[in-house]
Short mmCIF file of C-alpha atoms and ligand atoms in Angstrom, two decimals:
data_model
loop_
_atom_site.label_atom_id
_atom_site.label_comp_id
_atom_site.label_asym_id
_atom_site.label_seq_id
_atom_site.Cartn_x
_atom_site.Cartn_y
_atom_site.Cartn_z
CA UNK A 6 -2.07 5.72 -11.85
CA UNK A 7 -2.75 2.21 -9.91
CA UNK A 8 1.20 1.52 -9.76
CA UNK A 9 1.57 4.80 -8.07
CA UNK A 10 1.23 3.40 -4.69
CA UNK A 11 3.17 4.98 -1.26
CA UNK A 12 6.62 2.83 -1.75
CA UNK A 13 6.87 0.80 1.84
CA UNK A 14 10.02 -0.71 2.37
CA UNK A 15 9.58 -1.02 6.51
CA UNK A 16 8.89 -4.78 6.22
CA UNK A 17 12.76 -4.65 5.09
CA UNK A 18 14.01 -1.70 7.34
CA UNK A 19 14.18 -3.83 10.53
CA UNK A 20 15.90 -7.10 9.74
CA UNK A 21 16.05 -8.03 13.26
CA UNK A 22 11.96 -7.25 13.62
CA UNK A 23 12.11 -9.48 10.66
CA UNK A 24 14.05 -12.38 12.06
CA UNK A 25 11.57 -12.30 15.25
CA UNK A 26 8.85 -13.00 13.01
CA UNK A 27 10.51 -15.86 11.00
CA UNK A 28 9.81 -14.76 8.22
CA UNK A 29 12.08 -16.50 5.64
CA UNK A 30 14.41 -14.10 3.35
CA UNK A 31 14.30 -14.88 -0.26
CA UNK A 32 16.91 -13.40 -2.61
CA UNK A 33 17.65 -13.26 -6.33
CA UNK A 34 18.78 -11.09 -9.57
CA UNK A 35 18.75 -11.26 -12.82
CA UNK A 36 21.14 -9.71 -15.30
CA UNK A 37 20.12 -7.17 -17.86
CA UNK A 38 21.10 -8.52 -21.04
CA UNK A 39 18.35 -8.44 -22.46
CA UNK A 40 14.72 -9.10 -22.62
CA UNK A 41 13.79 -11.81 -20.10
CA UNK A 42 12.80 -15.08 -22.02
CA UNK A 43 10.05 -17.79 -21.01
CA UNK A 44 13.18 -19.40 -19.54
CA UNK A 45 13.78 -16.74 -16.93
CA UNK A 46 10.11 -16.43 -16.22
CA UNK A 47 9.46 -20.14 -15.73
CA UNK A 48 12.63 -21.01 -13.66
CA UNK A 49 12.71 -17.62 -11.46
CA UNK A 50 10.46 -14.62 -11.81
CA UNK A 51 7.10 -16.29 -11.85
CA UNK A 52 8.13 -18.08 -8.41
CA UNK A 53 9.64 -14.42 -7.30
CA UNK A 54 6.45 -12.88 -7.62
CA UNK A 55 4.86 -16.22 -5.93
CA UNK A 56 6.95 -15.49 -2.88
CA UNK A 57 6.49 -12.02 -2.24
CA UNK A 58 3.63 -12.74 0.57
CA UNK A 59 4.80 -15.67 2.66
CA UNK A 60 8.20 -14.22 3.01
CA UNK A 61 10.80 -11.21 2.91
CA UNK A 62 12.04 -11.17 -0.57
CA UNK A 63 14.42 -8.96 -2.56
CA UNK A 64 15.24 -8.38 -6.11
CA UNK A 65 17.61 -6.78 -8.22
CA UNK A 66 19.13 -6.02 -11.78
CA UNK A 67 22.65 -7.78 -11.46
CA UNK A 68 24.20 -5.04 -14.00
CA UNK A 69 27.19 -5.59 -12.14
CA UNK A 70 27.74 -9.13 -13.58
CA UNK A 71 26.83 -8.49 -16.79
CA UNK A 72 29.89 -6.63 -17.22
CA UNK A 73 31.61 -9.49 -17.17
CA UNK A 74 30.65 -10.08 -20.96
CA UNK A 75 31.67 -7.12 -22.79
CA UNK A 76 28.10 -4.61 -23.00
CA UNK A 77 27.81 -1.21 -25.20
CA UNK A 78 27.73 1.20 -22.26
CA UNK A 79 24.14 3.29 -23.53
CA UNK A 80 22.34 -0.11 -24.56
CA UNK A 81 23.46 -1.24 -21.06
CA UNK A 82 22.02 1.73 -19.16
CA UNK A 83 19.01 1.06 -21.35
CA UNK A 84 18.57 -2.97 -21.23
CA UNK A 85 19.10 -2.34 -16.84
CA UNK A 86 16.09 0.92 -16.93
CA UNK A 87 13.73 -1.95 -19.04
CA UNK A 88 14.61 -4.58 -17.10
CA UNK A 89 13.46 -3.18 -13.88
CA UNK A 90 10.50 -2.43 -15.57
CA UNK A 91 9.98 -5.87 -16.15
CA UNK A 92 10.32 -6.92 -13.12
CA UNK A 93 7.21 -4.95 -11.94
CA UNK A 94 5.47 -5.93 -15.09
CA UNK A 95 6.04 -9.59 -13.89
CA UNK A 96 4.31 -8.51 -10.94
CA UNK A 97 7.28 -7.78 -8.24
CA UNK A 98 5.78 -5.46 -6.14
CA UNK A 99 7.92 -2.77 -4.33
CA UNK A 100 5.28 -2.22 -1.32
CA UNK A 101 5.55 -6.01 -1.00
CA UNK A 102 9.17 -6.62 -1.73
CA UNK A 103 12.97 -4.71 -1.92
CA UNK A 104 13.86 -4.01 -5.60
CA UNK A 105 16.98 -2.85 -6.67
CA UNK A 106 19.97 -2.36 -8.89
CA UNK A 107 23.01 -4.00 -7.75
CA UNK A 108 25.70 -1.82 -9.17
CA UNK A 109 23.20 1.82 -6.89
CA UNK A 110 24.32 -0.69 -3.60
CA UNK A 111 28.71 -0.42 -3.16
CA UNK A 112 28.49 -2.93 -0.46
CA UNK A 113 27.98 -5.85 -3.17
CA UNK A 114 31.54 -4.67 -4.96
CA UNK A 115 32.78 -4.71 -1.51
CA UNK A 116 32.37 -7.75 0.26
CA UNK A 117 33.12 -9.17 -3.40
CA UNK A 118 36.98 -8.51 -2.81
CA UNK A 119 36.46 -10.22 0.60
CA UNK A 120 35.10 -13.19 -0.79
CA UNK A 121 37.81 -13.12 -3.43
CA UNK A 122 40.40 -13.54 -1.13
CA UNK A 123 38.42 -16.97 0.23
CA UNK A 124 38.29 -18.08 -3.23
CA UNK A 125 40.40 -20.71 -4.10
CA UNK A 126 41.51 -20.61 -8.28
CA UNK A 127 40.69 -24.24 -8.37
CA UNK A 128 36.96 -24.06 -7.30
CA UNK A 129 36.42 -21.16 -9.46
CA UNK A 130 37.65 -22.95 -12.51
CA UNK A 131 35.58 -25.48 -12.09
CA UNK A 132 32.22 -23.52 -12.49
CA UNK A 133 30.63 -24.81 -15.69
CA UNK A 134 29.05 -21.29 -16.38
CA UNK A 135 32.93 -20.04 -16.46
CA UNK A 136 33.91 -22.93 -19.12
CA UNK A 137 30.74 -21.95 -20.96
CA UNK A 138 31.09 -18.43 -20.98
CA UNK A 139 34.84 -18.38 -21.77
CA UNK A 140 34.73 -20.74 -24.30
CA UNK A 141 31.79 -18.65 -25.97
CA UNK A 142 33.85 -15.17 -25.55
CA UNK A 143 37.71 -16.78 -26.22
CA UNK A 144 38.36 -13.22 -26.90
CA UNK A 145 37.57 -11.47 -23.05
CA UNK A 146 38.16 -13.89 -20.53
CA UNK A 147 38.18 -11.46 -17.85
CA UNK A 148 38.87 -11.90 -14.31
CA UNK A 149 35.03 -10.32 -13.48
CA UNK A 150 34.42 -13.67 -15.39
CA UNK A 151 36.41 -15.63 -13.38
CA UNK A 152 35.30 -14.56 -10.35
CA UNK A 153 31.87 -13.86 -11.04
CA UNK A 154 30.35 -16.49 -8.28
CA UNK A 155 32.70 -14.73 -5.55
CA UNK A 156 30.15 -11.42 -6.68
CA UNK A 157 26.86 -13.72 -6.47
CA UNK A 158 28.24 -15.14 -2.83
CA UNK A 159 28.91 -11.48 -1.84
CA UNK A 160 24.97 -10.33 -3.45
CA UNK A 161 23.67 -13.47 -1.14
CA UNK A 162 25.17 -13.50 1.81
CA UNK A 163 24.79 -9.27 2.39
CA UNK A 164 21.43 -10.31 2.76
CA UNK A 165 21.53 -13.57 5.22
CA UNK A 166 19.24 -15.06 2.78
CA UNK A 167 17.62 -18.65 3.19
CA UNK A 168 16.48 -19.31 -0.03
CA UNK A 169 17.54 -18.39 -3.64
CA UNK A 170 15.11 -19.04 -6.31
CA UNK A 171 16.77 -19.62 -9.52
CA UNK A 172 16.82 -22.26 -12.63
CA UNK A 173 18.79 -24.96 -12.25
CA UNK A 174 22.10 -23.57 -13.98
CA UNK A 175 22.73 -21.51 -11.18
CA UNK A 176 22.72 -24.60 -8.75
CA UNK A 177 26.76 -24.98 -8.42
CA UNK A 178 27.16 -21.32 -7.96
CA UNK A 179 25.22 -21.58 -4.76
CA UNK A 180 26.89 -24.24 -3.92
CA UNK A 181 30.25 -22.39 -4.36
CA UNK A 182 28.49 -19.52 -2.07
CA UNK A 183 27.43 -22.07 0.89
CA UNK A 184 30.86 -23.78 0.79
CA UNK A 185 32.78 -19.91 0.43
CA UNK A 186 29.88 -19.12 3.55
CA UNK A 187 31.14 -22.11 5.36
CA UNK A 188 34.61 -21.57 5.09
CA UNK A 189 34.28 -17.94 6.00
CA UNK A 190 32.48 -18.74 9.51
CA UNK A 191 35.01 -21.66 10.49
CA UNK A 192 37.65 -18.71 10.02
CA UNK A 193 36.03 -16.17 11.73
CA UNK A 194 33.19 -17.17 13.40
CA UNK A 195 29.76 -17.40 12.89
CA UNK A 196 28.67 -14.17 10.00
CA UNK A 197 26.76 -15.59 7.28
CA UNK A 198 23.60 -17.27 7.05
CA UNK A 199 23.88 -20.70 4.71
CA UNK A 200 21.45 -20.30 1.73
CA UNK A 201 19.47 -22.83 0.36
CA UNK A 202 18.76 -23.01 -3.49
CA UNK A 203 14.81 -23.06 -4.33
CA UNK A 204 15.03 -24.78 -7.59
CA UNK A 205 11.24 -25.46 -9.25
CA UNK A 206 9.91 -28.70 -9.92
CA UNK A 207 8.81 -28.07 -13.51
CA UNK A 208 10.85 -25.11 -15.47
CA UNK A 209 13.79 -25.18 -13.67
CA UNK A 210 15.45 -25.60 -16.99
CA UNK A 211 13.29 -24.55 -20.16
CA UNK A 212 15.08 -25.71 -23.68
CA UNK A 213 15.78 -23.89 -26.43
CA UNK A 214 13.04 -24.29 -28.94
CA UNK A 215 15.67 -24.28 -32.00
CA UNK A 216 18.20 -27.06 -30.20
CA UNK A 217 16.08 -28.93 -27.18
CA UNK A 218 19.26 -29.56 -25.80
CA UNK A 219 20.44 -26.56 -24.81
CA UNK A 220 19.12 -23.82 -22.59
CA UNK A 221 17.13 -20.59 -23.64
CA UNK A 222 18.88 -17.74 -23.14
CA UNK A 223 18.51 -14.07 -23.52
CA UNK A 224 21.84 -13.63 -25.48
CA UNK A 225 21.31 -17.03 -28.13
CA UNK A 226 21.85 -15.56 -31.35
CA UNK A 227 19.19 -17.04 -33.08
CA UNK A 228 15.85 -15.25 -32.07
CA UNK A 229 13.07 -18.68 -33.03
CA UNK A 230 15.28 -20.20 -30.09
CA UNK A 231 13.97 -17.88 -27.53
CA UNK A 232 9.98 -16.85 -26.35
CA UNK A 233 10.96 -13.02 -25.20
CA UNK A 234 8.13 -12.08 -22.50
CA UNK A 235 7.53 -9.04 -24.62
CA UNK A 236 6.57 -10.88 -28.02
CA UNK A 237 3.70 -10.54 -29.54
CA UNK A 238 1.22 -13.75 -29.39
CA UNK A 239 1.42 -14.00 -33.10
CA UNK A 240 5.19 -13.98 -32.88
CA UNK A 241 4.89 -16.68 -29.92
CA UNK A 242 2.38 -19.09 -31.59
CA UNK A 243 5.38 -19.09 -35.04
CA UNK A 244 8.00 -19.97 -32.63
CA UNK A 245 5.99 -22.63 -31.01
CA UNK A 246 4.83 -23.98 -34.73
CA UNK A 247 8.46 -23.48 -35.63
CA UNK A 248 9.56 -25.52 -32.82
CA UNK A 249 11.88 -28.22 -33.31
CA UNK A 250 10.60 -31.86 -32.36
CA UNK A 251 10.78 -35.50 -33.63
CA UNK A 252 9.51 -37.61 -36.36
CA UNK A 253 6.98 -39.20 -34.27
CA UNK A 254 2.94 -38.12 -33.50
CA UNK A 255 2.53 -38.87 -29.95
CA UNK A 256 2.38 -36.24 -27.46
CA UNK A 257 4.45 -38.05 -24.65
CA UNK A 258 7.01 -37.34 -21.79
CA UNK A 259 9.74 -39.89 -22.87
CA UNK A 260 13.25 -40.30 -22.62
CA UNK A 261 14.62 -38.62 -25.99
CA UNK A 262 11.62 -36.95 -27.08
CA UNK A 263 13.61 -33.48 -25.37
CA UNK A 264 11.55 -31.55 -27.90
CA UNK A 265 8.56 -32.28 -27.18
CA UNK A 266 9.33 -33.05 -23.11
CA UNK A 267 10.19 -29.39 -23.02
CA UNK A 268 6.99 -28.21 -24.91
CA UNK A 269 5.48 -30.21 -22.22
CA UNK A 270 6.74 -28.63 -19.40
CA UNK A 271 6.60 -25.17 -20.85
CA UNK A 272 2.49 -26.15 -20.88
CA UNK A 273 2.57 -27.62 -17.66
CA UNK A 274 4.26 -24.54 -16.05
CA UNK A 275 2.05 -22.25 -17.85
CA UNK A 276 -1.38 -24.18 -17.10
CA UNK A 277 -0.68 -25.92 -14.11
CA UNK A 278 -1.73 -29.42 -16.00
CA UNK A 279 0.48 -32.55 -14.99
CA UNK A 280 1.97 -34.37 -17.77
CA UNK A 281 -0.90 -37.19 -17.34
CA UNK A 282 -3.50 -34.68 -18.28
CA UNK A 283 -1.11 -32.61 -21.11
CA UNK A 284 -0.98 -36.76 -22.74
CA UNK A 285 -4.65 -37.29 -22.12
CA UNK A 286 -5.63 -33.77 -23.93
CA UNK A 287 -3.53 -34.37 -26.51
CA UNK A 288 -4.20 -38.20 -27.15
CA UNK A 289 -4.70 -39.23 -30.90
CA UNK A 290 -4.42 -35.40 -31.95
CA UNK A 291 -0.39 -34.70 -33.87
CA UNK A 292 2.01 -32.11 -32.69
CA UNK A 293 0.59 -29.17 -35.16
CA UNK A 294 -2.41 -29.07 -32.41
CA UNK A 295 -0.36 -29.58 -29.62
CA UNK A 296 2.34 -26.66 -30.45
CA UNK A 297 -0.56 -24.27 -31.31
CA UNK A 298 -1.96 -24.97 -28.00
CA UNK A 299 1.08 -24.71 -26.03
CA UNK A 300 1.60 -20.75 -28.17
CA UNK A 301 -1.60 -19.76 -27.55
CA UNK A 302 -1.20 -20.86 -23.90
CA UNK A 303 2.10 -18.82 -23.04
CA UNK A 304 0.99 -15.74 -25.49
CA UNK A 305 -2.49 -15.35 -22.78
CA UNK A 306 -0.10 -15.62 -19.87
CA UNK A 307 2.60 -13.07 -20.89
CA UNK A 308 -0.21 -10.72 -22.58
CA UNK A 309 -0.54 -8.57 -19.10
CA UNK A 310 3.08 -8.55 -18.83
CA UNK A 311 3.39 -6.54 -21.87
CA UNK A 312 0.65 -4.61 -21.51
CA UNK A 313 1.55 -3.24 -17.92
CA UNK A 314 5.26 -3.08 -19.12
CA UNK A 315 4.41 -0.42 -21.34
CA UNK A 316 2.53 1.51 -18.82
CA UNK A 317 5.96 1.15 -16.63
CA UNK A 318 8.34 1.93 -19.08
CA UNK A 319 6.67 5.10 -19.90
CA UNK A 320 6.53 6.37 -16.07
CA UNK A 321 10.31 7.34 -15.81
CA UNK A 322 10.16 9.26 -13.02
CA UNK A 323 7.96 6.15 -10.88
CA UNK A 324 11.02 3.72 -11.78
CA UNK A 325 13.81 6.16 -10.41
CA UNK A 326 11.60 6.83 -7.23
CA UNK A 327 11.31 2.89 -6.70
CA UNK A 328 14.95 2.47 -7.60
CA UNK A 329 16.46 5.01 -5.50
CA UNK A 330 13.99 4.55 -2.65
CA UNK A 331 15.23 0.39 -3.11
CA UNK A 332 18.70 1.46 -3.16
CA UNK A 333 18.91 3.13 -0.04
CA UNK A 334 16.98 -0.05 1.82
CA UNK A 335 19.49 -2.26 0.69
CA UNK A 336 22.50 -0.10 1.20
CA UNK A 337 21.17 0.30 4.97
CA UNK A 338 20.46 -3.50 5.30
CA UNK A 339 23.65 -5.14 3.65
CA UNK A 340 25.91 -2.50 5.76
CA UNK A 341 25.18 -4.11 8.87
CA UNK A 342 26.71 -7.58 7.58
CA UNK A 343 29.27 -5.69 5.88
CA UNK A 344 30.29 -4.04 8.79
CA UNK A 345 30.51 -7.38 10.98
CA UNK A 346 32.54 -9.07 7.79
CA UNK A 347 35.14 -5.30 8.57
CA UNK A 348 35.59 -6.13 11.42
CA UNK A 349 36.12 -9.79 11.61
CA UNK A 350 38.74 -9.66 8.80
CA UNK A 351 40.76 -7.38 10.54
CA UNK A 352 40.10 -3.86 8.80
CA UNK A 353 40.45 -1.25 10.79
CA UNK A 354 37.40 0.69 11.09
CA UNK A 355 37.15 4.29 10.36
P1 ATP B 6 22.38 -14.82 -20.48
O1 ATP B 6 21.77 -15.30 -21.76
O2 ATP B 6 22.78 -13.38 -20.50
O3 ATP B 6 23.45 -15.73 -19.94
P2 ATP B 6 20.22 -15.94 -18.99
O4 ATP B 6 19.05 -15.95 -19.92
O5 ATP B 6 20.90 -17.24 -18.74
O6 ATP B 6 21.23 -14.83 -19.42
P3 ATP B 6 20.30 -14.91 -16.25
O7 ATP B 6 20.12 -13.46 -16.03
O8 ATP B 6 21.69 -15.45 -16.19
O9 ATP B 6 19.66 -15.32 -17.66
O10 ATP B 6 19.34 -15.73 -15.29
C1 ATP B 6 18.29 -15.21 -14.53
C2 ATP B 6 17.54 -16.34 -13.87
O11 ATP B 6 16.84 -17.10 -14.85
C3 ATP B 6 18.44 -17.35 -13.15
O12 ATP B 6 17.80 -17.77 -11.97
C4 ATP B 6 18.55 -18.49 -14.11
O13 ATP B 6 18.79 -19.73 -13.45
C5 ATP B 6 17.17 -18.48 -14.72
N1 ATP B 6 17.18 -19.05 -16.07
C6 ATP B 6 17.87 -18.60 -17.13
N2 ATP B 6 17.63 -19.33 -18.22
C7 ATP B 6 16.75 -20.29 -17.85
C8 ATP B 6 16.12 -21.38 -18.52
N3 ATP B 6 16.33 -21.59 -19.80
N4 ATP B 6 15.29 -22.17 -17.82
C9 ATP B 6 15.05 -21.95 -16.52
N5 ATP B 6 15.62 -20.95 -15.81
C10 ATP B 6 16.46 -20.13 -16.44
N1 LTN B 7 24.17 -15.34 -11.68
C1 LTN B 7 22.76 -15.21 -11.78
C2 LTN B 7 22.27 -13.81 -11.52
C3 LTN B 7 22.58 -13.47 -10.12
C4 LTN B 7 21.98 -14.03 -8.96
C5 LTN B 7 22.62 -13.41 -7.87
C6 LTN B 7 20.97 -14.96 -8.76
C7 LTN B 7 23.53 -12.59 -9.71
N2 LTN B 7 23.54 -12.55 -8.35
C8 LTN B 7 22.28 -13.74 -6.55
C9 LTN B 7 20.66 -15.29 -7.44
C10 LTN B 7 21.30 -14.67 -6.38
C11 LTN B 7 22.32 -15.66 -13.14
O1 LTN B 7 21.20 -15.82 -13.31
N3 LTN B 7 23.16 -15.82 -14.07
#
């Protein structure tokens, strides 16, 4: 099979080889709670796969922070299997990049607690992800939710990372990790690397197509709000035609036109067209041709995604041997940091 390739991970082994070389380290995860939407490919895993050959990136399934909302334990086991198949059906390659599952490295639950105890209660209640997500689950606000960016911190900073692509929701909670990073090196001296965010231009924030104001997310309950990188393109072009809008004709990036703006940018992400050419194509013609266009569009770019999904989500025994084979890079990688963060702290070492 053409996936089953030798799994190289050396480009990760030596960190320090890899800091002679200045090559930049990219980090980022994604939590399995589903199937990824457009919205997670647009804002992060296109630009992951982007990234893979100008610099050292890793990946992984943050099944750790899912947790945090309350999961049905064998769905959960299944939802974390597929999505690491999807991540190689996006086109994250393992010889090219580390890919893992958080919850196979214990160094990310560790330095966690560590970070917890440099968390103040103040910052964390001001994350607008915790407001969001508590006032959407009244019924579990758990500490894990709490204290969910104290995890992220911990998952970036293992890693010394330098940037972290991700949609623009998660922009505060890398600002909580740079600030937590700061605070932690003015204690105890200079240990963690200060990450930038790597936000893109267009996408960083793709709409719901049911309420334009909102993000799309893999948990909204209403399944016409989200495009799921595994629909099928005539599911995608009946979403797209189904898409919410305005009362006027004109295919134009305006203030208050967020239906149609995010249609836009959905096109312009997917073709690479600025929004000059998306209003010239579309001049005199009404939204029925534009939406078709914009669904046909995203169902041609996703197609090989589902197609080589299925071939990875039947091959088992390949995702275990790039799982385990990832685990054990990262585990070897994040202990060195660990270690230094022991040691600084105070704990005695074994
Ligand atoms: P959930 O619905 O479970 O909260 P989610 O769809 O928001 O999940 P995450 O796993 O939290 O997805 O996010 C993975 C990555 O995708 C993050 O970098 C996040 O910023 C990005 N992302 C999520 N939704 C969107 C969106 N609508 N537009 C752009 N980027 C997004
Ligand atoms: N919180 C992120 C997922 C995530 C992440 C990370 C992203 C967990 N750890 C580290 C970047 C870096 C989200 O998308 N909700």
């Amino acid at each position: 099979m053409a996936h089953r390739r030798a799994l190289r991970n050396e480009r990760w082994i030596d960190m320090e080889e890899t800091e002679k070389k200045e090559k930049k380290i990219i980090l980022s995860g994604i939590q399995p709670t589903g199937i990824f939407t457009l919205g997670n490919y647009i804002g992060a895993v296109k630009n992951w796969k982007k990234m893979q050959d100008e610099y050292n990136c890793a990946y992984f399934i943050a099944d750790l922070h899912s947790l945090t909302i309350r999961q049905d334990p064998a769905a959960l086991r299944k939802q974390s299997l597929n999505a690491f198949a999807l991540l190689l059906a996006c086109g994250i390659d393992p010889e090219k990049s580390l890919i893992f599952i958080q919850s196979h490295v214990q160094t990310h639950a560790e330095l966690c607690w560590v970070l917890s105890c440099c968390s103040q209660f103040g910052e964390l209640s001001r994350m607008t992800q915790f407001k969001d997500k508590s006032a959407k689950h009244a019924d579990n606000v758990n500490a894990g939710l709490f204290t969910y960016p104290a995890l992220m911190a911990a998952d970036i900073l293992l890693y010394q990372a330098d940037l972290v692509p991700v949609g623009i929701d998660q922009k505060q909670h890398l600002e909580f990790t740079r600030d937590i990073a700061t605070r932690f090196n003015n204690v105890y001296g200079n240990t963690f690397k200060l990450p930038e965010p790597f936000i893109p231009k267009a996408g960083a924030k793709v709409a719901s197509l049911q309420d334009p104001t909102k993000k799309m997310s893999k948990s909204d309950e209403n399944a016409n709000a989200s495009i799921f990188i595994l629909d099928e393109p005539n599911v995608i072009i009946n979403k797209f035609k189904r898409a919410v809008t305005d009362s006027e004709k004109e295919v134009c990036f305006r203030e208050g036109k967020d239906g149609i703006n995010n249609l836009m940018t959905i096109y312009s992400a997917v073709t690479g067209k600025t929004m000059e050419q998306i209003e010239l194509e579309f001049a005199g013609r009404g939204y029925g041709d534009f939406k078709l266009a914009v669904g046909e569009a995203v169902a041609e770019e996703l197609r090989p995604i589902r197609e080589d999904f299925k071939r990875y989500s039947e091959d088992k025994a390949y995702l275990e041997q790039v799982y385990r084979k990832g685990a054990q890079t990262a585990a070897a990688i994040s202990a060195r940091t660990m270690a230094k963060v022991k040691k600084k702290v105070g704990l005695l070492a074994l």
